[in-house]
């Protein structure tokens, strides 16, 4: 049974992912709140480089935290 709990924990952790801009790698990217995307995947806008698109990098927050220099 403890095995099952471990799996659930792992799944929960996976949900804690952030999105990053595929062009500049910035985390300053957010979903567009436009009305046009109601039937489509969300459109993302990067405030760093102005990228706009549906393709984003998914990054693990824990990976980011461990990547500090
Ligand atoms: Zn960008």
Tab-separated table of C-alpha atoms and ligand atoms in Angstrom:
chain	number	residue	atom	x	y	z
A	1	UNK	CA	0.000	0.000	0.000
A	2	UNK	CA	2.866	2.354	0.725
A	3	UNK	CA	3.962	1.823	-2.845
A	4	UNK	CA	0.675	3.287	-4.029
A	5	UNK	CA	1.190	6.348	-1.862
A	6	UNK	CA	4.613	6.875	-3.356
A	7	UNK	CA	3.111	6.862	-6.823
A	8	UNK	CA	0.482	9.386	-5.837
A	9	UNK	CA	3.154	11.621	-4.350
A	10	UNK	CA	5.162	11.368	-7.550
A	11	UNK	CA	2.143	12.329	-9.618
A	12	UNK	CA	1.409	15.279	-7.387
A	13	UNK	CA	4.965	16.491	-7.725
A	14	UNK	CA	4.743	16.300	-11.464
A	15	UNK	CA	1.858	18.724	-11.416
A	16	UNK	CA	4.140	21.348	-9.930
A	17	UNK	CA	5.666	22.235	-13.226
A	18	UNK	CA	6.259	25.646	-14.652
A	19	UNK	CA	6.371	26.803	-18.215
A	20	UNK	CA	9.300	28.548	-19.798
A	21	UNK	CA	9.694	30.418	-23.042
A	22	UNK	CA	11.135	28.175	-25.781
A	23	UNK	CA	12.948	31.116	-27.345
A	24	UNK	CA	14.686	32.816	-24.427
A	25	UNK	CA	14.051	30.370	-21.583
A	26	UNK	CA	12.426	33.006	-19.412
A	27	UNK	CA	9.804	32.060	-16.860
A	28	UNK	CA	8.099	35.395	-17.467
A	29	UNK	CA	5.631	33.674	-19.754
A	30	UNK	CA	1.940	33.517	-19.177
A	31	UNK	CA	-1.242	32.408	-20.821
A	32	UNK	CA	-2.985	34.891	-22.970
A	33	UNK	CA	-6.356	35.807	-21.563
A	34	UNK	CA	-7.745	36.429	-25.012
A	35	UNK	CA	-11.177	35.172	-25.955
A	36	UNK	CA	-9.869	33.611	-29.146
A	37	UNK	CA	-8.396	30.599	-27.435
A	38	UNK	CA	-11.541	29.045	-26.051
A	39	UNK	CA	-11.459	26.046	-28.393
A	40	UNK	CA	-7.717	25.929	-28.873
A	41	UNK	CA	-4.807	25.173	-26.579
A	42	UNK	CA	-3.839	28.256	-24.589
A	43	UNK	CA	-1.665	30.845	-26.218
A	44	UNK	CA	1.376	31.872	-24.231
A	45	UNK	CA	3.016	35.261	-24.232
A	46	UNK	CA	6.560	35.958	-23.097
A	47	UNK	CA	7.163	39.370	-21.628
A	48	UNK	CA	10.931	39.028	-22.004
A	49	UNK	CA	11.296	38.523	-25.737
A	50	UNK	CA	7.756	38.970	-26.990
A	51	UNK	CA	7.320	35.365	-28.018
A	52	UNK	CA	3.728	34.346	-28.583
A	53	UNK	CA	2.773	30.776	-29.282
A	54	UNK	CA	1.308	27.527	-28.059
A	55	UNK	CA	4.632	25.772	-27.728
A	56	UNK	CA	6.261	26.202	-24.342
A	57	UNK	CA	8.903	24.404	-22.390
A	58	UNK	CA	7.682	22.562	-19.354
A	59	UNK	CA	10.138	22.652	-16.528
A	60	UNK	CA	10.076	21.118	-13.106
A	61	UNK	CA	10.161	23.663	-10.301
A	62	UNK	CA	12.397	21.409	-8.263
A	63	UNK	CA	14.842	21.166	-11.128
A	64	UNK	CA	14.927	24.936	-11.291
A	65	UNK	CA	15.512	25.268	-7.574
A	66	UNK	CA	18.387	22.812	-7.735
A	67	UNK	CA	19.913	24.596	-10.673
A	68	UNK	CA	20.851	27.744	-8.782
A	69	UNK	CA	24.428	28.833	-9.146
B	1	LIG	ZN1	10.934	34.718	-24.305
